[in-house]
Coordinates of C-alpha atoms and ligand atoms in Angstrom, one line a residue:
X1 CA 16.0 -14.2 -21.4
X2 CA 12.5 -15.0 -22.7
X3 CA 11.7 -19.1 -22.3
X4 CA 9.6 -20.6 -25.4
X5 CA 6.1 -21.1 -24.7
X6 CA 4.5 -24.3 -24.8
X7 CA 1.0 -22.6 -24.8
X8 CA -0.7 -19.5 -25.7
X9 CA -0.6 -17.5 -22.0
X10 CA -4.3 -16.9 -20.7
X11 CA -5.5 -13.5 -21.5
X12 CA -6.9 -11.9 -17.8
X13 CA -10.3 -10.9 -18.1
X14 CA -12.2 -8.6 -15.8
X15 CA -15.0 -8.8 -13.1
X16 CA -17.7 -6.3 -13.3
X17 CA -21.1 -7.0 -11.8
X18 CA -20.5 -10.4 -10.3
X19 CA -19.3 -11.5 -13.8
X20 CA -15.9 -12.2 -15.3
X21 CA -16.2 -9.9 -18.5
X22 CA -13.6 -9.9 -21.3
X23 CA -11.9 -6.7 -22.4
X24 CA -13.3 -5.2 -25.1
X25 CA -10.0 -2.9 -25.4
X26 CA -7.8 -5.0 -28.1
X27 CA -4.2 -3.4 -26.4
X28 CA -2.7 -5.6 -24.2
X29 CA 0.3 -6.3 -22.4
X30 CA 2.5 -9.4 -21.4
X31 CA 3.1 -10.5 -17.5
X32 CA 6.4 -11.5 -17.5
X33 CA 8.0 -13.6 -14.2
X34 CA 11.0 -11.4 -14.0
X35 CA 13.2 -14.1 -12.6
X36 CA 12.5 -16.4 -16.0
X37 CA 11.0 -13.9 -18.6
X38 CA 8.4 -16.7 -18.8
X39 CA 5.1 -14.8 -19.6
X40 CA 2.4 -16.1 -17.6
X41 CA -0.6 -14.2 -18.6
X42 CA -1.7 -11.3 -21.2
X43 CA -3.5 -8.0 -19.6
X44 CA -6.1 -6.2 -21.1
X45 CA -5.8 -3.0 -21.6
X46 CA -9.2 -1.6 -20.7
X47 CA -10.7 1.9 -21.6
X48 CA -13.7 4.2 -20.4
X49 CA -16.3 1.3 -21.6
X50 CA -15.1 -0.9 -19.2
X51 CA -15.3 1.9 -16.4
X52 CA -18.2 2.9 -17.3
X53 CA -20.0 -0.9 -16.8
X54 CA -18.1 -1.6 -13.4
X55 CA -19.3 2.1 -12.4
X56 CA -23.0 1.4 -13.3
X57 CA -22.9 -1.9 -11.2
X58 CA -21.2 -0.2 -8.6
X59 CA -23.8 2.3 -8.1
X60 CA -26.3 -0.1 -8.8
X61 CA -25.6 -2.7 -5.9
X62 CA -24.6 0.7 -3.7
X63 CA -28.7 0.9 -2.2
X64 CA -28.7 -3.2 -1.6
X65 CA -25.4 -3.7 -0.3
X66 CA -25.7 -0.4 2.2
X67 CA -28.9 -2.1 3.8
X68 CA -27.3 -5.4 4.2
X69 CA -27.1 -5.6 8.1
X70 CA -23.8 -4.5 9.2
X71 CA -23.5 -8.1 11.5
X72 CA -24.2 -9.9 8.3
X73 CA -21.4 -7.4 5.9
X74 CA -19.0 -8.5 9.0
X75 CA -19.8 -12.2 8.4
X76 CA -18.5 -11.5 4.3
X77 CA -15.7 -10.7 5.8
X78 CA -15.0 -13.5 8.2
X79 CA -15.3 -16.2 5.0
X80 CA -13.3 -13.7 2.9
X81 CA -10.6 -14.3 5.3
X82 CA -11.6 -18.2 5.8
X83 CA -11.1 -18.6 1.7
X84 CA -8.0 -16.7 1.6
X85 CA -6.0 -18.5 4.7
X86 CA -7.1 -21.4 2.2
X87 CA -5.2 -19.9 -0.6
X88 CA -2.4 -18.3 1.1
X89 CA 0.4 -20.6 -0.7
X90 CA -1.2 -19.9 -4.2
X91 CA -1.5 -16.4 -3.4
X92 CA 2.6 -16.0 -2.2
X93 CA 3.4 -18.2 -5.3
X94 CA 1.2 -15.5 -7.4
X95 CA 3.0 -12.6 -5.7
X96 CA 6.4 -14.0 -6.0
X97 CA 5.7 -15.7 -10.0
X98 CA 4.5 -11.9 -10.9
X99 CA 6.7 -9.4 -9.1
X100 CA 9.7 -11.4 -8.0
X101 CA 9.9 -11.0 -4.0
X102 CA 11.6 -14.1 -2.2
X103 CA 8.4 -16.8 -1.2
X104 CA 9.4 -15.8 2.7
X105 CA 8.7 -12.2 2.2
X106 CA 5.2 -13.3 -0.1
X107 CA 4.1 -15.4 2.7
X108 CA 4.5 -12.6 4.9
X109 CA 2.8 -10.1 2.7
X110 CA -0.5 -12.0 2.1
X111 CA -0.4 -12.5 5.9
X112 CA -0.7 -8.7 5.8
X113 CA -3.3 -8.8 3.7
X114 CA -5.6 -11.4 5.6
X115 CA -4.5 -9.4 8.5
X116 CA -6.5 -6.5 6.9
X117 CA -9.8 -8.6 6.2
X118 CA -9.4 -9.3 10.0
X119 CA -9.4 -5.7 11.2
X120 CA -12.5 -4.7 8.7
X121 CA -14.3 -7.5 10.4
X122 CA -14.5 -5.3 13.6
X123 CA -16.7 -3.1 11.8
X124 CA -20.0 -3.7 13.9
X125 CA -18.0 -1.8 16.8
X126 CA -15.7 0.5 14.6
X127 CA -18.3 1.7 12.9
X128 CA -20.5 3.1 15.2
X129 CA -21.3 6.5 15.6
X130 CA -21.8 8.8 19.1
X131 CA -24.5 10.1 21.1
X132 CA -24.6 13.3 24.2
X133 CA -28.2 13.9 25.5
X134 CA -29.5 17.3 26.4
X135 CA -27.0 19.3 24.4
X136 CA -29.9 21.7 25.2
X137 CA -33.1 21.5 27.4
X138 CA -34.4 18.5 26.1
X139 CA -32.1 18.0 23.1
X140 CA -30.3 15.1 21.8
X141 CA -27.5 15.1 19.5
X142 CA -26.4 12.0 17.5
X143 CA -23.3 11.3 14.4
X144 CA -23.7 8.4 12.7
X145 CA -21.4 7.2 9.9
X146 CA -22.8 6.1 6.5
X147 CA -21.1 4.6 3.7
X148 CA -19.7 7.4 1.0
X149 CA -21.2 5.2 -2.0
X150 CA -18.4 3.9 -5.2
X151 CA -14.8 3.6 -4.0
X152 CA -12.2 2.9 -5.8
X153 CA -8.8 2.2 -5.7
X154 CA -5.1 2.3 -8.0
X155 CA -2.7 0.4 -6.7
X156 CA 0.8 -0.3 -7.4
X157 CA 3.0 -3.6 -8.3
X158 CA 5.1 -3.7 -5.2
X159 CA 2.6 -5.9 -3.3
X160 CA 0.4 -7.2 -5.1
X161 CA -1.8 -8.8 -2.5
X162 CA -2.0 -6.2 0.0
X163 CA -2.1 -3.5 -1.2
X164 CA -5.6 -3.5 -2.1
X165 CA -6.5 -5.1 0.6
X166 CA -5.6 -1.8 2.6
X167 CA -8.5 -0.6 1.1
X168 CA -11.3 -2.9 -0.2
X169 CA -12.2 -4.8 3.0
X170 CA -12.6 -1.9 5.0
X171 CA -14.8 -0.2 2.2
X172 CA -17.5 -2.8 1.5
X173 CA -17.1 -3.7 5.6
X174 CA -18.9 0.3 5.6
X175 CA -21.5 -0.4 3.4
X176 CA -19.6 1.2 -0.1
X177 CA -19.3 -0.3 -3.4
X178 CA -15.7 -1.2 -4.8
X179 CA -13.9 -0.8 -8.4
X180 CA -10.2 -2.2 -8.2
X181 CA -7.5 -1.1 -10.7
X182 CA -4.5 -3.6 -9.9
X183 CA -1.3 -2.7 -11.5
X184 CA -1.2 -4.0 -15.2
X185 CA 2.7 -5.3 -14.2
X186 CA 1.6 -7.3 -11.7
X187 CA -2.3 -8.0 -12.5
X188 CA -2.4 -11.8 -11.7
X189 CA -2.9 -12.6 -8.1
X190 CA -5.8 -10.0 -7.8
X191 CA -7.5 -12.5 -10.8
X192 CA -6.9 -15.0 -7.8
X193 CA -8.3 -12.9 -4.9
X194 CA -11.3 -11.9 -6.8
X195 CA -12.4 -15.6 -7.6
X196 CA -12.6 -15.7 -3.7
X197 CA -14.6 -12.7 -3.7
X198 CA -16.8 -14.3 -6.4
X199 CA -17.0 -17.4 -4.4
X200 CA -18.5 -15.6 -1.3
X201 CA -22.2 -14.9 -2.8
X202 CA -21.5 -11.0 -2.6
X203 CA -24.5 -9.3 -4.3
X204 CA -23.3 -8.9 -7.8
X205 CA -21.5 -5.1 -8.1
X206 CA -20.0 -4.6 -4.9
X207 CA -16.8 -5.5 -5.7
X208 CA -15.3 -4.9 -9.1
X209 CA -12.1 -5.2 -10.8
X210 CA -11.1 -3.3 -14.1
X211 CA -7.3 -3.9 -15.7
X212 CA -5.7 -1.2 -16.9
X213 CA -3.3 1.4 -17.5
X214 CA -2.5 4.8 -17.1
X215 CA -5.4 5.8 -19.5
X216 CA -7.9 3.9 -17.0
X217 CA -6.3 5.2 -13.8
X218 CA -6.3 8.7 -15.6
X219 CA -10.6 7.5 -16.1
X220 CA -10.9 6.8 -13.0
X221 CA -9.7 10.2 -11.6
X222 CA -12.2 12.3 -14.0
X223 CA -15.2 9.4 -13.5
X224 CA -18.0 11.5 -11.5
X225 CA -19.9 8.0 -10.9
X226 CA -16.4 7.4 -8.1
X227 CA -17.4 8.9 -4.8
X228 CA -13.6 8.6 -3.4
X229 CA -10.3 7.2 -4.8
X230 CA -7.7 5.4 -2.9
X231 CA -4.4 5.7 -4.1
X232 CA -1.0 4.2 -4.3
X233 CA 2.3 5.1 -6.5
X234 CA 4.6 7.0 -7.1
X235 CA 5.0 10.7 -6.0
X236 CA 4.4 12.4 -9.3
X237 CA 1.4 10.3 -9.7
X238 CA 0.0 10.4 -6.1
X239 CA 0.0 14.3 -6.5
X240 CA -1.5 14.1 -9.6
X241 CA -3.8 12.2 -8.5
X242 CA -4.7 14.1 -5.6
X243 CA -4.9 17.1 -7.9
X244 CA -7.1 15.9 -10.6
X245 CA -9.2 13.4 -8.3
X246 CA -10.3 16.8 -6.5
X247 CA -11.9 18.2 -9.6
X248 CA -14.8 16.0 -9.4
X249 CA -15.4 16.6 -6.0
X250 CA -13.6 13.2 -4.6
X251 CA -12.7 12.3 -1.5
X252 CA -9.2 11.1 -2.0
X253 CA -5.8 9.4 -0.3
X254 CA -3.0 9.1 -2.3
X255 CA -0.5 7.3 -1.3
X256 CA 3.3 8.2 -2.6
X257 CA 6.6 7.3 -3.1
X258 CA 9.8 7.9 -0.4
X259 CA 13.2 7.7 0.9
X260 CA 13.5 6.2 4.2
X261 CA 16.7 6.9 6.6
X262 CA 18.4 4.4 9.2
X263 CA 19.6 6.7 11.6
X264 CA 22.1 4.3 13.6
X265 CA 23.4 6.1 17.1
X266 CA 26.7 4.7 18.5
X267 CA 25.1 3.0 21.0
X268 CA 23.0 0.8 19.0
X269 CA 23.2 -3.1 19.1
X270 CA 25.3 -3.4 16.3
X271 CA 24.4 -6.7 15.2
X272 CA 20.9 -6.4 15.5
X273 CA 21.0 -2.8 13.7
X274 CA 22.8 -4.8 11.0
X275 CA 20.0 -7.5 10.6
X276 CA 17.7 -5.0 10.3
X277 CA 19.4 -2.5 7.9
X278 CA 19.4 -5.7 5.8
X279 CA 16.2 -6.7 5.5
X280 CA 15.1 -3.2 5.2
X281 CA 17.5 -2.1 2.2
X282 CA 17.8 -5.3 0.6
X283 CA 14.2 -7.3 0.9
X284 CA 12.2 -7.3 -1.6
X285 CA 15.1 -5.8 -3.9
X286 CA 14.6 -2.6 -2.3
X287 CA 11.4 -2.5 -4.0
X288 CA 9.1 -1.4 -0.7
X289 CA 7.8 2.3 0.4
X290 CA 9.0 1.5 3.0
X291 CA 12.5 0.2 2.2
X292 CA 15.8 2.0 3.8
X293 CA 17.6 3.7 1.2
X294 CA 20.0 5.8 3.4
X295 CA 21.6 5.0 6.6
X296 CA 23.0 8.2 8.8
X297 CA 25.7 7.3 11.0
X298 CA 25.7 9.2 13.8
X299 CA 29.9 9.4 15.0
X300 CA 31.4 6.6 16.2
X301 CA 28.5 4.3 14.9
X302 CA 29.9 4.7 11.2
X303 CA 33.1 2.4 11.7
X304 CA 31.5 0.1 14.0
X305 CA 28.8 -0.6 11.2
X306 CA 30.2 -0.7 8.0
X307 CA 32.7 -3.7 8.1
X308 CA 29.4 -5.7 9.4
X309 CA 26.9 -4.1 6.7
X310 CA 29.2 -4.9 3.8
X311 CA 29.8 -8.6 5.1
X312 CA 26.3 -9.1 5.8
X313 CA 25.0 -7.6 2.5
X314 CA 27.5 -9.6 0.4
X315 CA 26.2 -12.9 1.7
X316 CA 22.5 -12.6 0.9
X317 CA 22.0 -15.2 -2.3
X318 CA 20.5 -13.3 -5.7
X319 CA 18.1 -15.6 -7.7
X320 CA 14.6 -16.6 -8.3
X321 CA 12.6 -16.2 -5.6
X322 CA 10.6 -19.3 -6.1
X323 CA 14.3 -21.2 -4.6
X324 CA 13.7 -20.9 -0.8
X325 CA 17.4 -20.6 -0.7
X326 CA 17.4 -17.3 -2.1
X327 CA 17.8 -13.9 -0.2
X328 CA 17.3 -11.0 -3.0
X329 CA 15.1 -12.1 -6.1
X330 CA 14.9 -10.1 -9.2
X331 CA 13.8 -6.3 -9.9
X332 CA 10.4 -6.7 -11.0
X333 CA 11.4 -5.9 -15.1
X334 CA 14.2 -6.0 -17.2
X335 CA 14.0 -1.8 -17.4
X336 CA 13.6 -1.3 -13.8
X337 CA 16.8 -3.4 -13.1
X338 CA 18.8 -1.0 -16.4
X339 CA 17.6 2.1 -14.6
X340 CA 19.0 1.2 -11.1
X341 CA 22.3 0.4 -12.9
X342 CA 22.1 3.8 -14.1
X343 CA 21.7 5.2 -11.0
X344 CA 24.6 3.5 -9.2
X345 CA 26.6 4.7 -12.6
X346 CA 25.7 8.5 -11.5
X347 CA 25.7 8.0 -7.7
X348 CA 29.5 7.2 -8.6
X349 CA 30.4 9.9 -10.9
X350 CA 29.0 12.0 -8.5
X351 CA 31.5 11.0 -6.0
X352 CA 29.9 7.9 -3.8
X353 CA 32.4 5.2 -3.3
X354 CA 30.6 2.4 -4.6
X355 CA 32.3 -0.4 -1.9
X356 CA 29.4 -2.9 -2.7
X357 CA 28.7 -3.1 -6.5
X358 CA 25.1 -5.5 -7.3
X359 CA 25.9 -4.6 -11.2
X360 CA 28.1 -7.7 -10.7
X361 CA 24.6 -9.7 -10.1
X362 CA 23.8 -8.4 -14.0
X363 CA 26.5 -9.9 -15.4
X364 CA 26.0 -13.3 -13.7
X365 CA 22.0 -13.6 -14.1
X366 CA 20.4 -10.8 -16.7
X367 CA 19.3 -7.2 -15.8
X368 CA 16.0 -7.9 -13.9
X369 CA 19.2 -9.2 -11.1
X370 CA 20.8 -5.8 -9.6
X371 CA 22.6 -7.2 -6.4
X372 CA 22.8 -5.7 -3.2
X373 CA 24.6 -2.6 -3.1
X374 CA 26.5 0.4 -0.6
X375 CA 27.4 3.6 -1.5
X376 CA 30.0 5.3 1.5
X377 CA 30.5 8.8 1.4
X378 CA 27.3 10.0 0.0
X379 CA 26.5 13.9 0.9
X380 CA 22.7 15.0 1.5
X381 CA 23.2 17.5 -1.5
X382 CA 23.6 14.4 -3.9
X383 CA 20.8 13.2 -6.4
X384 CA 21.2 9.5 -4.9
X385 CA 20.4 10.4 -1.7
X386 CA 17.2 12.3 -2.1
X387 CA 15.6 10.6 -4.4
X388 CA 13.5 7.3 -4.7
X389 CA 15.8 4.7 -6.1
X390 CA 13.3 2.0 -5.9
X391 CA 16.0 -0.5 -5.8
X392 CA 18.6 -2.9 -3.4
X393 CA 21.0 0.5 -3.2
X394 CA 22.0 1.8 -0.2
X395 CA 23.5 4.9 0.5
X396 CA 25.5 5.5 3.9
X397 CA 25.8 10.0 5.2
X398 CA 28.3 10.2 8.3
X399 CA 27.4 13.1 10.6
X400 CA 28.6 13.7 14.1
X401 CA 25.5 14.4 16.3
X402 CA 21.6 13.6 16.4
X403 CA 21.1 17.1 15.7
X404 CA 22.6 16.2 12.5
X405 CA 21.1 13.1 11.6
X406 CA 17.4 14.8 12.3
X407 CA 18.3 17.8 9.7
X408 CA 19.6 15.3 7.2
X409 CA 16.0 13.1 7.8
X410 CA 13.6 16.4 7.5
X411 CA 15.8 17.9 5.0
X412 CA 14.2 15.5 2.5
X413 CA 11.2 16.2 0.7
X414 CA 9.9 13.0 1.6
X415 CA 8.4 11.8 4.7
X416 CA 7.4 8.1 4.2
X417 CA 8.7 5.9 7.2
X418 CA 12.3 6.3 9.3
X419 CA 14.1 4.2 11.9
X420 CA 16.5 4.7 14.6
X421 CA 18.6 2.3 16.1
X422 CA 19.8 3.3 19.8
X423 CA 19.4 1.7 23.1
X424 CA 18.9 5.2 24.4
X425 CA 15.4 6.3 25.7
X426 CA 16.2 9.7 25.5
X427 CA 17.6 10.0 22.2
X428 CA 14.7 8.2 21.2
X429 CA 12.1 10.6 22.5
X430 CA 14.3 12.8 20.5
X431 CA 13.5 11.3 17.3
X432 CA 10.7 10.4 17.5
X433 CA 9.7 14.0 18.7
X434 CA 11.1 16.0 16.1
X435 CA 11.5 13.9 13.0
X436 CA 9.0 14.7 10.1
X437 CA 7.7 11.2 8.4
X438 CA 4.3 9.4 9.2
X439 CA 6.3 5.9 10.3
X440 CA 8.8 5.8 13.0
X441 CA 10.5 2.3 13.8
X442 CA 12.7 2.2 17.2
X443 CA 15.0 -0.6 16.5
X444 CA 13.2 -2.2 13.8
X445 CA 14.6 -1.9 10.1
X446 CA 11.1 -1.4 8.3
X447 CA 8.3 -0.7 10.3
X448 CA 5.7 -2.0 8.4
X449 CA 2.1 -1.7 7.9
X450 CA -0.2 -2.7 11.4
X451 CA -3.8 -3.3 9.8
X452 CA -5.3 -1.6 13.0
X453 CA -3.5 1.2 13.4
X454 CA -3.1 4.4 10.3
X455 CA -0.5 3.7 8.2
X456 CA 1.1 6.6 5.7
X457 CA 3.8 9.4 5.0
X458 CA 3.9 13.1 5.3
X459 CA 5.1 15.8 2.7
X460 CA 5.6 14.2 -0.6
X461 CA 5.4 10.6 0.2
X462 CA 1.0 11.4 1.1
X463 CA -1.6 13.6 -0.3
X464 CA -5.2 13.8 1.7
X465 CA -5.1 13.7 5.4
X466 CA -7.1 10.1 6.5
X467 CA -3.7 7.3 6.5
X468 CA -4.6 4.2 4.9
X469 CA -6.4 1.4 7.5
X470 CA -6.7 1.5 11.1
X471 CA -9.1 3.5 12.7
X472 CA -8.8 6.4 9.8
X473 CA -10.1 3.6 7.2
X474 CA -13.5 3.9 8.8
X475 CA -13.4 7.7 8.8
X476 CA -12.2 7.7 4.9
X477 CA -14.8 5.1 3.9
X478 CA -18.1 6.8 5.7
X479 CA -19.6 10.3 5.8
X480 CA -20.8 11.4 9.1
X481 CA -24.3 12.8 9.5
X482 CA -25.3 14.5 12.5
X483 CA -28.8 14.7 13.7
X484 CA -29.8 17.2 16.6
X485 CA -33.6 15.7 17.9
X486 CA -36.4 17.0 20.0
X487 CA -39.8 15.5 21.2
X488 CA -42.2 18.0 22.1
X489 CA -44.6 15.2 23.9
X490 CA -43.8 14.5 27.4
X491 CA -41.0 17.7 27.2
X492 CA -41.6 18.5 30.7
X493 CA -41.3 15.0 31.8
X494 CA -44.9 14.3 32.7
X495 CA -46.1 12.9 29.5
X496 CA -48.0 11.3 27.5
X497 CA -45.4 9.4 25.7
X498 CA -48.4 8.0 23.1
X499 CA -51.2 7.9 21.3
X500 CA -53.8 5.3 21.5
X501 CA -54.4 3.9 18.4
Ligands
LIG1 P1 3.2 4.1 -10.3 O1 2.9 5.5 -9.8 O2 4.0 4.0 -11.6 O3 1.8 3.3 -10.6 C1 0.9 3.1 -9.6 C2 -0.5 2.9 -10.2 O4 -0.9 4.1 -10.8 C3 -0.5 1.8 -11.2 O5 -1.7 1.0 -11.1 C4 -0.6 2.6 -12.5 O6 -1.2 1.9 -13.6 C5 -1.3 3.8 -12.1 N1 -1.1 5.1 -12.8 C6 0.1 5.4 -13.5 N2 0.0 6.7 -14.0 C7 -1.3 7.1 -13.6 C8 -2.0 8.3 -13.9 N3 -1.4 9.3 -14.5 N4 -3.2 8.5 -13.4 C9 -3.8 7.4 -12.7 N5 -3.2 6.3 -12.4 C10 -1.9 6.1 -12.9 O7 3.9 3.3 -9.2 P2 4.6 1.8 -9.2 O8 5.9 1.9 -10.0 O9 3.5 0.8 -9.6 O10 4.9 1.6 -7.7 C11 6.1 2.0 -7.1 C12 5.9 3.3 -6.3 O11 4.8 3.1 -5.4 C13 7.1 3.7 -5.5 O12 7.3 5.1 -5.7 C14 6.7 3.4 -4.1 O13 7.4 4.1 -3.1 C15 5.3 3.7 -4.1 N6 4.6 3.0 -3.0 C16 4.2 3.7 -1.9 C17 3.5 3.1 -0.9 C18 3.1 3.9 0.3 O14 2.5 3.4 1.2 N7 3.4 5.2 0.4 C19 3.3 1.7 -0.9 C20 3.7 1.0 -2.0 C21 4.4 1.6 -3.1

């Protein structure tokens, strides 16, 4: 499906120590739009030189950067957001040209991401630390929060924009240095996001951005000049990560993959369950962490959903999600869109009834296009419904109480984000009660990252224990000290409080 090129695509270079520094790695990779196959830039594949140089100006801007008054790091952070609202269009175009998400749902996510720049800007008052006189006669005891010193962060390709902005605004905001590793499928709008950076006047090494691979990712775990890694993937990796990050002593969050459940009660507002089931299965292509992949009908609910979902979900539009008309854009590769055919193949064999079939969007467009698509009848014992599909396929358990819904939910191994639709207070408390994932939405089909409050998983979907921004973004990104203080001058309040000079 590959267009001819006019011109040689732009080869991405990277920005270590306030510079924009070419590769020196000779591997490299195309960035392909996966809607046209047009390749709009070559990444570098950069290796442990490359680390090593944004490492050193890391740690070398770390002693500047940390004295930089906290009022005045705030004020970075109110221009970063100034220069992005400027470039919010160019960024959505970026995400959607890249990774292939409709322009409605890039808009949205570089909103997230300015949203993020907002939040860090509270730092002044976030980060503050706490004080309790006389914890003994005449004895203070004070924590304050300093910054940890060279965070870094390996993020995936499903949001390319805010992703790492979950991380690097809140880091710098604390007084750390930053190394970002974007994901080399979708490396392009971080070029974009980092000429802001460089247009702020930071001091040069505070902010850093390597491309790479899995051979630099795999760098940055072992690198002992990183202080704490941020992390965001897939399961395998975030464990691995978690695993190997630990070696060298890092403080780490590692974000991983999931499998989301729509538990939909009898009582629910159909319509509105239906809109929301939608947009959480189908946006994006089912390419979010937070995406429903398996709705549980809980008795009657089952036959007055379906009919709807299956209407609804054959009406969405497939195509390039540059054409504001469109609904579902492409997979973000060629591969990705072959191995969710594969899956649908199995989740059949295996005895799903297929009774919405996206392979048809293949035929029509190219295999980046994998249509919406409903499995009925799937069992919680089958592959397709406990594991991370990654993809616009949708798989529907019946069960006949909420008992049953919340033992299919915490049978999985994954614990990213659920939702319950119900009108019921009670059955809510329920739920949200006794269900084991980090995200809970009541009535609402994906409940999505809030830059003030924590957002992560539980059991495979998250390895560490701070969530990513919110109020556990300042814990992550400082190290509390705590200093007990006595004055033995004037200790029995009558003086002299000082010396003549
Ligand atoms: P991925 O795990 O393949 O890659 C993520 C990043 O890790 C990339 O930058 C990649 O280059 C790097 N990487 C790969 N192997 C590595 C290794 N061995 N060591 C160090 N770094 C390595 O994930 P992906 O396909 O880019 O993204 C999709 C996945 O991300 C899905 O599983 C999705 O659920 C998950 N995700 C989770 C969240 C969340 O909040 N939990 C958010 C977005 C995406």
């Amino acid at each position: 499906m590959a267009t001819a090129l006019t011109t040689t695509p732009r080869l991405l270079e990277n920005y270590i120590g306030g510079r924009w520094t070419p590769a020196a790695s000779r591997e490299r990779i195309d960035v392909e739009n996966p809607a046209t196959g047009e390749v709009l830039a070559r990444v570098p594949l950069s290796g442990a030189d490359e680390l090593d140089a944004a490492v050193k100006a890391a740690r070398e801007a770390l002693p500047a950067w940390r004295a930089v008054s906290v009022l005045e790091r705030a004020r970075r952070l109110f221009a970063l957001r100034e220069a992005l609202s400027q470039r919010h269009e160019e960024l959505a175009r970026s995400v959607t040209a890249e990774m292939g998400k409709t322009l409605v749902d890039a808009r949205a996510e570089v909103a997230r991401a300015i949203e993020m720049v907002e939040c860090a800007c509270a730092v002044p008052t976030t980060m503050q630390g706490r004080i309790l006189e006389d914890v003994s006669r005449n004895v203070d005891c004070e924590t304050v929060r300093q910054p940890v010193g060279v965070c870094a962060a390996i993020v995936p390709f499903n949001f390319p924009a805010m992703v790492p902005m979950w991380f690097l605004p809140f880091a710098i905001a604390c007084g750390n240095t930053f190394v970002l590793k974007p994901s080399e499928q979708v490396p392009i709008t971080q070029q974009i996001v980092f000429e802001v950076l460089d247009g702020l006047g930071l001091p040069p090494g505070v902010v850093n951005l390597l491309n790479g691979g899995r051979r630099l990712g795999e760098a940055m775990l072992d690198h002992s000049g990183i202080d704490a890694i941020s992390f965001v993937g897939s399961a395998s990796v975030a464990r691995l990560v978690y695993e190997r990050a630990a070696r060298t002593g890092k403080r780490v969050q590692a974000l991983g993959g999931a499998k989301n459940h729509i538990v939909v009660m009898p009582d629910a507002a159909i319509d509105e369950a239906v809109a929301g089931i939608i947009g959480s299965a189908f946006g994006a292509a089912g390419q979010r962490c937070m995406a429903g992949s398996v709705v549980v009908t809980v008795a009657g609910a089952h036959e007055r959903l379906m009919a709807k979902l299956i209407t609804a979900a054959e009406q969405l539009r497939i195509g390039d999600g540059m054409q504001e008309s469109t609904d579902v854009g492409p997979l973000v590769s060629e591969a990705a869109g072959e191995r969710i055919c594969s899956w649908i193949e199995r989740a059949a064999a295996g005895g799903a009834r297929v009774v919405l079939d996206g392979r048809e969007g293949v035929a029509a467009r190219g295999a980046s296009f994998v249509g919406p698509t409903i499995l009925d009848g799937v069992t919680p014992e089958m592959e397709v419904a406990q594991e991370e599909i990654f993809g616009p396929v949708l798989g529907v358990i019946a069960v006949a109480t909420l008992d049953d819904a919340i033992a299919v939910v915490n049978a999985s191994r994954f614990g990213n984000g659920t939702s319950i639709f119900t009108e019921s207070g009670a059955a809510v408390r329920r739920y949200r009660h006794d269900v084991q994932a980090g995200m809970i939405g009541v009535n609402i089909g994906v409940a999505a990252p809030v830059a003030c409050f924590p957002f992560s998983g539980w059991k495979d979907s998250f390895f560490g224990d701070l969530h990513a921004h919110g109020g556990d973004a300042i814990d992550f990104f400082t190290r509390k000290k705590t200093v007990t203080s006595r004055y033995f001058s004037g200790a029995d309040g009558s003086g002299p409080y000082f010396v003549e000079r």
